[in-house]
PDB file of C-alpha atoms in Angstrom:
ATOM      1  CA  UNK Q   1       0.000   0.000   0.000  1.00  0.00           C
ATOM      2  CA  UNK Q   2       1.682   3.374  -1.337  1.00  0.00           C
ATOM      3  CA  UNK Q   3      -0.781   5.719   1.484  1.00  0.00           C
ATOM      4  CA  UNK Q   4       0.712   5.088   5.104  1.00  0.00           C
ATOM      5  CA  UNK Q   5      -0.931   4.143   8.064  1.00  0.00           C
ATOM      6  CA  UNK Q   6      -0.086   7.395   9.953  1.00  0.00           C
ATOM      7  CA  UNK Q   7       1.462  10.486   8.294  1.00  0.00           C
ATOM      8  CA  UNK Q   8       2.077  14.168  10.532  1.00  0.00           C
ATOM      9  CA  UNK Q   9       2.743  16.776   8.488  1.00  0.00           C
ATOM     10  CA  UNK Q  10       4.362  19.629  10.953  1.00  0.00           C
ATOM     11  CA  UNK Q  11       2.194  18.437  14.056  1.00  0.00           C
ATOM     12  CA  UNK Q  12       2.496  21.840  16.248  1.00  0.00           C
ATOM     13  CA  UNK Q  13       0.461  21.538  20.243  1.00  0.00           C
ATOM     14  CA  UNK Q  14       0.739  24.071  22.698  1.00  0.00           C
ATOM     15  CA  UNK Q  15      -0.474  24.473  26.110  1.00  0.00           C
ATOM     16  CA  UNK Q  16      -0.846  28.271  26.650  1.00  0.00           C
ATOM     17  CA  UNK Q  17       3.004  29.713  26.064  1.00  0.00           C
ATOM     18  CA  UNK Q  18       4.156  25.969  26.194  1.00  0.00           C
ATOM     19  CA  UNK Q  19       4.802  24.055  23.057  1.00  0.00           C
ATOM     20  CA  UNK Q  20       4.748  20.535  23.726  1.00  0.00           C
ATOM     21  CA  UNK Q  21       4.904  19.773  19.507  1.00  0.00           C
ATOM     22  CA  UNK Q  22       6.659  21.600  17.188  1.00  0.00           C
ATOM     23  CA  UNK Q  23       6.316  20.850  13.812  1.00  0.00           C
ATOM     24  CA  UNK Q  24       6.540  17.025  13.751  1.00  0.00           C
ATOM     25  CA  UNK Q  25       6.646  15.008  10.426  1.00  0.00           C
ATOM     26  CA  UNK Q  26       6.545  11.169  10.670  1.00  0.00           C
ATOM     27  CA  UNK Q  27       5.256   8.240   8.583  1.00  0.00           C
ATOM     28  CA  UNK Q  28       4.283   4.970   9.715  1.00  0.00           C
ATOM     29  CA  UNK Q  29       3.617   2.600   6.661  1.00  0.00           C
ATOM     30  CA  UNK Q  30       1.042  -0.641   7.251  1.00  0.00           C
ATOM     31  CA  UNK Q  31       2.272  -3.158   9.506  1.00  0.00           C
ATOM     32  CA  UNK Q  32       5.286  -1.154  10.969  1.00  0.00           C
ATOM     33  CA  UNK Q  33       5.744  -1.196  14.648  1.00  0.00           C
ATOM     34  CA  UNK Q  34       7.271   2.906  15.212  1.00  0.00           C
ATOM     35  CA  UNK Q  35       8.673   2.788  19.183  1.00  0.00           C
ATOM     36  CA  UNK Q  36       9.395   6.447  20.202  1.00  0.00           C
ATOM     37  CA  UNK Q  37      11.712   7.263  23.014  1.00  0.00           C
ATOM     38  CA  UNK Q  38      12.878  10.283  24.948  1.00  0.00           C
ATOM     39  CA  UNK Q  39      12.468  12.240  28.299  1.00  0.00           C
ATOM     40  CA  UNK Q  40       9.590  12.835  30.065  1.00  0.00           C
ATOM     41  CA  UNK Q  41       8.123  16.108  28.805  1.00  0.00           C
ATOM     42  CA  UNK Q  42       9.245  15.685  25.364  1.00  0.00           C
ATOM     43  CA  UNK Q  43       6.057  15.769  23.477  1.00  0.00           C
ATOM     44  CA  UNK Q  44       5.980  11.928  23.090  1.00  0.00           C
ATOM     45  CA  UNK Q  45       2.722  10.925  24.605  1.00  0.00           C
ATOM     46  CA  UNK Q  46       0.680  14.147  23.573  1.00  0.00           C
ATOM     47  CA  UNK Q  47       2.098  13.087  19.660  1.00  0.00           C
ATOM     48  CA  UNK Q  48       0.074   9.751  20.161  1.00  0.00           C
ATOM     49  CA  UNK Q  49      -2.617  11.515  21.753  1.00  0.00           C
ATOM     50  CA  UNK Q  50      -3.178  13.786  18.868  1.00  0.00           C
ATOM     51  CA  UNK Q  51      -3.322  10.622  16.665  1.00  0.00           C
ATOM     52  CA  UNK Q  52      -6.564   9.882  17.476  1.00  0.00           C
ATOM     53  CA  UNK Q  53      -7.771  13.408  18.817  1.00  0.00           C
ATOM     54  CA  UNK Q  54      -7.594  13.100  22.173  1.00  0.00           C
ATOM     55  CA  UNK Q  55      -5.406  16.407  21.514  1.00  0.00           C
ATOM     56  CA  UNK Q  56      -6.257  19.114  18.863  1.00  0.00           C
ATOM     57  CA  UNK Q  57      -3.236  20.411  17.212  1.00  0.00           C
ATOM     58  CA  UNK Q  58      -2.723  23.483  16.662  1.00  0.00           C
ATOM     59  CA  UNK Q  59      -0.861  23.555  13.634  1.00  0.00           C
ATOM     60  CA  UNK Q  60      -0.107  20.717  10.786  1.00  0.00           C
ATOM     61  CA  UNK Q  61      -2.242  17.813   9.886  1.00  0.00           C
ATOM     62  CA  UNK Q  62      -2.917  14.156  10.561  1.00  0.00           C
ATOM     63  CA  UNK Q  63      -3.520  11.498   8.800  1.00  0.00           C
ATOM     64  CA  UNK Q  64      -4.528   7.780   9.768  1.00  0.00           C
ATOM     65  CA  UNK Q  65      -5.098   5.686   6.560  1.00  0.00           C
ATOM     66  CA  UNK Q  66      -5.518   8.142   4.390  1.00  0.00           C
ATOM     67  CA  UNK Q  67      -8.114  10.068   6.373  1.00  0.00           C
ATOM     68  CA  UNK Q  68      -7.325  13.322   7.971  1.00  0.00           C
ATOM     69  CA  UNK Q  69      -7.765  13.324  11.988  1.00  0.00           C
ATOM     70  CA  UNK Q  70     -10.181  15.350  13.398  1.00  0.00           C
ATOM     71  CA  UNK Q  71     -11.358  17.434  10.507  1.00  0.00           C
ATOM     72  CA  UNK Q  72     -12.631  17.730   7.258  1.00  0.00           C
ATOM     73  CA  UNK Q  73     -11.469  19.950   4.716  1.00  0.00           C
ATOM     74  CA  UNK Q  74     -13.570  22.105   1.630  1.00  0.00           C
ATOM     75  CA  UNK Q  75     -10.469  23.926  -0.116  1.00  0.00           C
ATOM     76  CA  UNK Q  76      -7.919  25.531   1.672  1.00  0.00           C
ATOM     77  CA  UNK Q  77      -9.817  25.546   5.628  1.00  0.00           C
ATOM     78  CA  UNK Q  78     -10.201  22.716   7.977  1.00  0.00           C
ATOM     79  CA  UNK Q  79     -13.780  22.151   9.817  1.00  0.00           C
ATOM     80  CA  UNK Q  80     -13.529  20.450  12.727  1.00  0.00           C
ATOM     81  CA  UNK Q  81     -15.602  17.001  12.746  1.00  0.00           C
ATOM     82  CA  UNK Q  82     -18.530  16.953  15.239  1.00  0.00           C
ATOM     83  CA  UNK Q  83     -18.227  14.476  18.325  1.00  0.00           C
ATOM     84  CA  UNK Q  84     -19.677  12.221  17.287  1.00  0.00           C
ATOM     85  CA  UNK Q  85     -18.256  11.759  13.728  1.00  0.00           C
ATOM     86  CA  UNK Q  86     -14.686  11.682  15.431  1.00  0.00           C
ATOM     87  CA  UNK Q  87     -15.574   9.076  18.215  1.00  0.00           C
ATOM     88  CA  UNK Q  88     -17.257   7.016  14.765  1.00  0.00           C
ATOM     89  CA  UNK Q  89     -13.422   7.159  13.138  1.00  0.00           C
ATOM     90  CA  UNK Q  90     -11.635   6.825  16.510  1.00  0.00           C
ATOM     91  CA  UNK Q  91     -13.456   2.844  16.697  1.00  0.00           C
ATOM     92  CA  UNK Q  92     -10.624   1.946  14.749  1.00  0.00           C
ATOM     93  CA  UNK Q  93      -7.826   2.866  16.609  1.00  0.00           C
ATOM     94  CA  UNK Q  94      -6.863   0.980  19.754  1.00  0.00           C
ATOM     95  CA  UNK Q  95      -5.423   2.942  22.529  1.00  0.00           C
ATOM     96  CA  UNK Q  96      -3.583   0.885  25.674  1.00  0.00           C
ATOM     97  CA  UNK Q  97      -3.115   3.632  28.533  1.00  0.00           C
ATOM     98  CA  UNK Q  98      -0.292   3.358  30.881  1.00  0.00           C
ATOM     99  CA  UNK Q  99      -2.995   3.212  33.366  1.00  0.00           C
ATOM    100  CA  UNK Q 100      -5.031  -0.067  32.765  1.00  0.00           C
ATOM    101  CA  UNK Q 101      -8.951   2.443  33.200  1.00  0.00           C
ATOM    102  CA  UNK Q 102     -10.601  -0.685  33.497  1.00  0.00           C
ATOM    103  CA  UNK Q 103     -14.079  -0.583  34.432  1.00  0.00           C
ATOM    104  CA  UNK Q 104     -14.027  -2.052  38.342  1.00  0.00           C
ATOM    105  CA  UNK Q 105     -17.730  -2.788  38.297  1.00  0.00           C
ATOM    106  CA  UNK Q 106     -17.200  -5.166  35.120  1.00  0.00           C
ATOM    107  CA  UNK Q 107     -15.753  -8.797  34.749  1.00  0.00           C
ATOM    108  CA  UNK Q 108     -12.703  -9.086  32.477  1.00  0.00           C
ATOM    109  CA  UNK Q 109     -14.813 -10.407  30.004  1.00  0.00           C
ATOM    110  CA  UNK Q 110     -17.399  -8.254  30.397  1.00  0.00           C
ATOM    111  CA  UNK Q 111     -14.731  -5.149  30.412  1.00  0.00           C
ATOM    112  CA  UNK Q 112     -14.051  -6.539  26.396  1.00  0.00           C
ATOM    113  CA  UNK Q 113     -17.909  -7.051  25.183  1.00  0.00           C
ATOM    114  CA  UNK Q 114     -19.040  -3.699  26.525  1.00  0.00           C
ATOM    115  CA  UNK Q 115     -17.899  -2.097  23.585  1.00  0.00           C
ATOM    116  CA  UNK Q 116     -18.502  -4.433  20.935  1.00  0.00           C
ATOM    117  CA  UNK Q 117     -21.864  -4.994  21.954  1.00  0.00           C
ATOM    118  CA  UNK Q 118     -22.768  -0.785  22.749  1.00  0.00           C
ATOM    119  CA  UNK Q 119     -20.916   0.599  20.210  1.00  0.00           C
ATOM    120  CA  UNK Q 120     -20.736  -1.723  17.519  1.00  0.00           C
ATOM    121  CA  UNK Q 121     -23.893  -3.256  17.607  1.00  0.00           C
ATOM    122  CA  UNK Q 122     -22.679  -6.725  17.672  1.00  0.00           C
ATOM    123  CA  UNK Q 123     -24.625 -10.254  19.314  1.00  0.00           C
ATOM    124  CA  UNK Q 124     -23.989 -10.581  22.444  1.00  0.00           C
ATOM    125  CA  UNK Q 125     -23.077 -13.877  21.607  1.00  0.00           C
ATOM    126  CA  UNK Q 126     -20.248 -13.567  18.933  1.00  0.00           C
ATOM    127  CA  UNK Q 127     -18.739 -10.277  21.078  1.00  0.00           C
ATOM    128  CA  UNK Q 128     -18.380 -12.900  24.146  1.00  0.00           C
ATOM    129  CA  UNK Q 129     -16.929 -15.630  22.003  1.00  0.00           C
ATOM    130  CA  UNK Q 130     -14.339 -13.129  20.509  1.00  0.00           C
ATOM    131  CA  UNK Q 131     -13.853 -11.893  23.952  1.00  0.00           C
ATOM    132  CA  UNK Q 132     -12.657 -15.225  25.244  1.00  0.00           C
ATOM    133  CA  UNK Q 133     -10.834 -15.694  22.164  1.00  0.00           C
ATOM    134  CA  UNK Q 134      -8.841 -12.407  22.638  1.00  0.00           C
ATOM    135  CA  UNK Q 135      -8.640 -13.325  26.439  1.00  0.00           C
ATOM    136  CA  UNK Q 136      -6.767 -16.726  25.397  1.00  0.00           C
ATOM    137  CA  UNK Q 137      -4.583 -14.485  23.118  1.00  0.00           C
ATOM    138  CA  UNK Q 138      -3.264 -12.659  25.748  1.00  0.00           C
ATOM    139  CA  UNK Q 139      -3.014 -14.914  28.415  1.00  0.00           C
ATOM    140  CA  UNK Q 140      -6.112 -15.212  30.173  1.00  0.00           C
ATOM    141  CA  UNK Q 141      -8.612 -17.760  29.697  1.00  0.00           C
ATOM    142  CA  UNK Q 142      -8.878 -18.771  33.000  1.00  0.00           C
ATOM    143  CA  UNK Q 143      -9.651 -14.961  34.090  1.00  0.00           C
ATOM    144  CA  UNK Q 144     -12.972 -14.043  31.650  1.00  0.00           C
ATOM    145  CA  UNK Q 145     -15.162 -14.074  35.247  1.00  0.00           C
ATOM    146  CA  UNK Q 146     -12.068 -12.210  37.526  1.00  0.00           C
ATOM    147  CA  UNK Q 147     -12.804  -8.567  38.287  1.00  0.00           C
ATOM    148  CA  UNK Q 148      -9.785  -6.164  37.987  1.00  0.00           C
ATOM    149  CA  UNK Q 149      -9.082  -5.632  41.612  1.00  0.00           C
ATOM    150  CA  UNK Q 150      -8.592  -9.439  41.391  1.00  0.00           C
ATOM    151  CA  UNK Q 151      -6.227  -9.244  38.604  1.00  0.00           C
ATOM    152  CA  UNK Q 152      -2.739  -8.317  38.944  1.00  0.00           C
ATOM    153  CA  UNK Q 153      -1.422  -4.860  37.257  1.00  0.00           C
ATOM    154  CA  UNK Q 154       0.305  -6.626  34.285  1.00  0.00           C
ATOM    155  CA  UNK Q 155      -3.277  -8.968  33.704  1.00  0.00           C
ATOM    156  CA  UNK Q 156      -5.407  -5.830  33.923  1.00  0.00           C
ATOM    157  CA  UNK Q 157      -2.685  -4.219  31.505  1.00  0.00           C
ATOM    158  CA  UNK Q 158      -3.407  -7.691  29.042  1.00  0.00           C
ATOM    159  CA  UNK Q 159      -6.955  -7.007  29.658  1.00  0.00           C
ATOM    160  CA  UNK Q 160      -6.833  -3.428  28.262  1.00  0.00           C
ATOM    161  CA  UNK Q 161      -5.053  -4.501  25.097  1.00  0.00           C
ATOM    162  CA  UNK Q 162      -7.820  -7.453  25.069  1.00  0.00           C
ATOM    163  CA  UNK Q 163     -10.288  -4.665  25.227  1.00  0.00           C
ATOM    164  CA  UNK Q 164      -8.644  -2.725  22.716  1.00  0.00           C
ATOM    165  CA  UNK Q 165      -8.176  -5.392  20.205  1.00  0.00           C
ATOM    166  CA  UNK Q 166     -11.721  -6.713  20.297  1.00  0.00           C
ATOM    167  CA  UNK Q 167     -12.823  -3.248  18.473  1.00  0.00           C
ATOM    168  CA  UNK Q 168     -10.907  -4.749  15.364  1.00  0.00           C
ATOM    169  CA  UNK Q 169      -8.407  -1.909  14.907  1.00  0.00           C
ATOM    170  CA  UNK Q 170      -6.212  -1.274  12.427  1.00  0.00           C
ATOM    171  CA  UNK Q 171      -4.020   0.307  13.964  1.00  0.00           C
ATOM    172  CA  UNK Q 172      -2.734   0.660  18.089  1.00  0.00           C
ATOM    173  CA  UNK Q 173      -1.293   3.224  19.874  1.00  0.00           C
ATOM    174  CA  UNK Q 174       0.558   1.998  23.339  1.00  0.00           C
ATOM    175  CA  UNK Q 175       1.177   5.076  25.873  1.00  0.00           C
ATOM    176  CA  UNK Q 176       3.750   3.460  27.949  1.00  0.00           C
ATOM    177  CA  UNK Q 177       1.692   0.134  28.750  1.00  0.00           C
ATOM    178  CA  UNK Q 178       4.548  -1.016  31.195  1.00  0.00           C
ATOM    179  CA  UNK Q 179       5.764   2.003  33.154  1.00  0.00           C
ATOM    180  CA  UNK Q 180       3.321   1.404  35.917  1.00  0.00           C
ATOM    181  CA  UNK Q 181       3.868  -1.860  36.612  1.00  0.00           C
ATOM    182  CA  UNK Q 182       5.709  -4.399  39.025  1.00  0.00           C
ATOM    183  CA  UNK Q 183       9.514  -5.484  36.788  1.00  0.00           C
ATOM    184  CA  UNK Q 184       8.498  -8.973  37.365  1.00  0.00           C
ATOM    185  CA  UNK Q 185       5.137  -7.978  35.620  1.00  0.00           C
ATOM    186  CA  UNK Q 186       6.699  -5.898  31.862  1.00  0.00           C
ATOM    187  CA  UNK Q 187       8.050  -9.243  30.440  1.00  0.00           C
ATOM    188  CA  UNK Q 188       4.355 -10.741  29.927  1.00  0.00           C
ATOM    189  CA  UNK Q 189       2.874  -7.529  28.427  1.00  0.00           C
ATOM    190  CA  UNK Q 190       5.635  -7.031  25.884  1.00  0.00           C
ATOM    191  CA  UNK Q 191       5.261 -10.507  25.075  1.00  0.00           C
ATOM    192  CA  UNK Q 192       1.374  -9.938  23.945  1.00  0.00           C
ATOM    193  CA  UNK Q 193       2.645  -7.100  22.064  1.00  0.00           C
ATOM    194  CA  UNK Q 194       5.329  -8.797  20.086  1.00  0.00           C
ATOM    195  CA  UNK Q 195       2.707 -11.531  18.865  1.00  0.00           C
ATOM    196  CA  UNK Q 196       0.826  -8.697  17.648  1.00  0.00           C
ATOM    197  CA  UNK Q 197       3.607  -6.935  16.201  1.00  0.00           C
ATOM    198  CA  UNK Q 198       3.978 -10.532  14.333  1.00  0.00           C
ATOM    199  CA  UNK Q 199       0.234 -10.793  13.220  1.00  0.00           C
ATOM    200  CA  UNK Q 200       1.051  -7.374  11.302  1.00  0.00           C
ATOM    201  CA  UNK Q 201      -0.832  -4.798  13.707  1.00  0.00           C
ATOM    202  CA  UNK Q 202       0.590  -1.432  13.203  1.00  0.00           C
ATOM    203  CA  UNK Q 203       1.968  -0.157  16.207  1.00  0.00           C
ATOM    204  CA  UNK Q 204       2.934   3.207  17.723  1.00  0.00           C
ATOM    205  CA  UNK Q 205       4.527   2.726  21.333  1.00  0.00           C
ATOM    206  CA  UNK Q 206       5.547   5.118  23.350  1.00  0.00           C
ATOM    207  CA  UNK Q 207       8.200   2.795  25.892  1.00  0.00           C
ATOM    208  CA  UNK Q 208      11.008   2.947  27.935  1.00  0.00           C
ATOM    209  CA  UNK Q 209      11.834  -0.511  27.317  1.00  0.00           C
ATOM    210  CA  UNK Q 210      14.835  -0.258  25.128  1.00  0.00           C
ATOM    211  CA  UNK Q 211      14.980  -4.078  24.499  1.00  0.00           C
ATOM    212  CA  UNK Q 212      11.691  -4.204  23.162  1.00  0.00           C
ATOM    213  CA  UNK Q 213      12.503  -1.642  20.602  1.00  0.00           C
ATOM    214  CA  UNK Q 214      15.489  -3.004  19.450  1.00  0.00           C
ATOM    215  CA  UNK Q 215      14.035  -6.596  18.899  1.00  0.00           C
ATOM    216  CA  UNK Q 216      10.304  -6.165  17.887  1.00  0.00           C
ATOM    217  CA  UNK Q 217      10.448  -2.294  16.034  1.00  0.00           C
ATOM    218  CA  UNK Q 218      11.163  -1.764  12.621  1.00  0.00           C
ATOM    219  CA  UNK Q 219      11.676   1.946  13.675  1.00  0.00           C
ATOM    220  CA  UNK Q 220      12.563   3.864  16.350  1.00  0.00           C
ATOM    221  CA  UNK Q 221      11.995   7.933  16.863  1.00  0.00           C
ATOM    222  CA  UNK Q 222      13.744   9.651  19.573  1.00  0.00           C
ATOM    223  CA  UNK Q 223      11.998  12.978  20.676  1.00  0.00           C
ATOM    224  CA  UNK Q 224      12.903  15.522  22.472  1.00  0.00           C
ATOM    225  CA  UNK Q 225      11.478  19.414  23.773  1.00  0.00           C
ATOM    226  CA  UNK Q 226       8.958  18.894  20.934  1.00  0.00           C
ATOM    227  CA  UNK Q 227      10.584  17.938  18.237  1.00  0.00           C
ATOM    228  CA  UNK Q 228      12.285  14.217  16.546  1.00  0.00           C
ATOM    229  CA  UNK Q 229      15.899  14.814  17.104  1.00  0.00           C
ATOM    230  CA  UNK Q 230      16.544  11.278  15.260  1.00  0.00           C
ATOM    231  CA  UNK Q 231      14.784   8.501  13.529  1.00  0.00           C
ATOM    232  CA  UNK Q 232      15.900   5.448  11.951  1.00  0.00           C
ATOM    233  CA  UNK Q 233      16.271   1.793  12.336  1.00  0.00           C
ATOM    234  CA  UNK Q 234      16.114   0.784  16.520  1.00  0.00           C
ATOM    235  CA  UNK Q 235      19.790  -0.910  16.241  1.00  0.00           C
ATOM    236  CA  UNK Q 236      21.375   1.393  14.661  1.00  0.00           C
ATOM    237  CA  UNK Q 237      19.936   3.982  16.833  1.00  0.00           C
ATOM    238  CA  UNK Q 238      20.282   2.320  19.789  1.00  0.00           C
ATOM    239  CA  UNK Q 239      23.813   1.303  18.610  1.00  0.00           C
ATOM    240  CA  UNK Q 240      25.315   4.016  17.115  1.00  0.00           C
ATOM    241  CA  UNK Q 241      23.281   7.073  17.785  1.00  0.00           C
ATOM    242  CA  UNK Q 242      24.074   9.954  15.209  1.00  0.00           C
ATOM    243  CA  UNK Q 243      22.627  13.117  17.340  1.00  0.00           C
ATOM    244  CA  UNK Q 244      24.785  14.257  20.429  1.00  0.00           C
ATOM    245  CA  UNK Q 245      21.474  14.547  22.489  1.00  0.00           C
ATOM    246  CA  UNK Q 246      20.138  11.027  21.690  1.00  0.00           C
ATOM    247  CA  UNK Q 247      23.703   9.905  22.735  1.00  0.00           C
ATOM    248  CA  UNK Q 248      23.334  11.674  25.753  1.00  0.00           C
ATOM    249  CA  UNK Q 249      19.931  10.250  26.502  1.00  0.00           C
ATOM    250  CA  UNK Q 250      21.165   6.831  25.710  1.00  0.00           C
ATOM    251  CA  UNK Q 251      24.282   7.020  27.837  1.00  0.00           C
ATOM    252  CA  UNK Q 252      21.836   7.291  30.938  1.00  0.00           C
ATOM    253  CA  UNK Q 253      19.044   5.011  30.147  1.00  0.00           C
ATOM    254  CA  UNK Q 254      21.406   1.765  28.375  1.00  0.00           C
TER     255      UNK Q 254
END
């Protein structure tokens, strides 16, 4: 496919005198797994954020296969979409949050067919059998009656990218899905992800796990105050950084 998956075209955000994006141009093609790195407060998470208009931007434009994000245009002005229209084209992105926003009331399986069912309109029936499908994807077969505060933080974590997947996305945006859990806990949530990433699910994650990036992305982005200092394949970025402030990130976090 010639059209990528997700293309920014100078991406600018600000929050009052603070710009958190400044003019950010990236391309993820179908099937890629993009990791992006960098310190905290380097525009990183707001970026994926924006991808599925959580954030507005300010400046630049978005596109997720094909489709501008957020707006429509007639000429040379944007509209902004109504609600509704942009919750309709946001179904088909999945979004794993470092925090797991499960709902507490709900059963694990019942967290994965609320959506499905209310949203998509589909039988009750085939949304739970997918749901226990998805649940046996990640791990979890034996959980599909378990409420979260009966599930440890990296199950509730597999539970969210259950939930996520059961949407049918085409592509998945991961804010940090390990950085608030236990170590002992990362190794099974990264593993979920790489047999995505091997499925062909297009993949933006936003990580700290350097090892992950270097064996399961095809490319990694290092950001920083705003902007991508470097971009390029995750070993020889990781390996022989070109940029004197990825080095310097590097040399701390490796």
């Amino acid at each position: 496919m010639t059209e990528p998956m997700v293309r920014a075209e100078g991406v600018c955000k600000s929050y009052g005198r603070l710009e958190v994006l400044r003019g950010i141009d990236l391309e993820v093609a179908h099937g890629e797994v993009m990791c992006v790195i960098g310190p905290s407060g380097s525009g990183k998470s707001t970026f994926l954020r924006c991808i599925n208009h959580l954030e507005k931007v300010d400046a630049g434009r978005l596109y997720v296969d094909g489709d501008l994000v957020g707006y429509r245009q007639r000429g040379d002005r944007l509209h902004e979409l109504r609600e509704d229209e942009v919750a309709h084209k946001r179904r088909s992105i999945g979004m794993v949050f470092q925090r797991f926003n499960l709902f507490p009331h709900m059963t694990a399986l019942e967290n994965i067919t609320e959506a499905p069912v209310g949203v998509l309109g589909r039988p009750k029936a085939s949304a739970r059998a997918h749901a226990l499908d998805l649940l046996d994807q990640v791990g979890l077969g034996d959980k599909a009656a378990a409420y979260p505060n009966q599930l440890s933080g990296g199950q509730q974590q597999r539970v969210a990218i259950a939930r996520a997947l059961a949407m049918e996305p085409k592509l998945m945006l991961f804010d940090e899905p390990t950085s608030a859990l236990d170590p002992e806990l990362v190794g099974d949530v990264l593993e979920v992800m790489r047999k995505l990433a091997e499925q062909g699910m297009t993949m933006v994650v936003v990580t700290h796990e350097m090892g992950f990036a270097r064996e399961v992305g095809d490319s990694l982005v290092f950001m920083d105050e705003g902007v991508v200092v470097e971009h390029g394949n995750p070993r020889d970025v990781l390996g022989n950084p070109q940029e004197e402030r990825t080095q310097a990130f590097l040399s701390k976090v490796l």
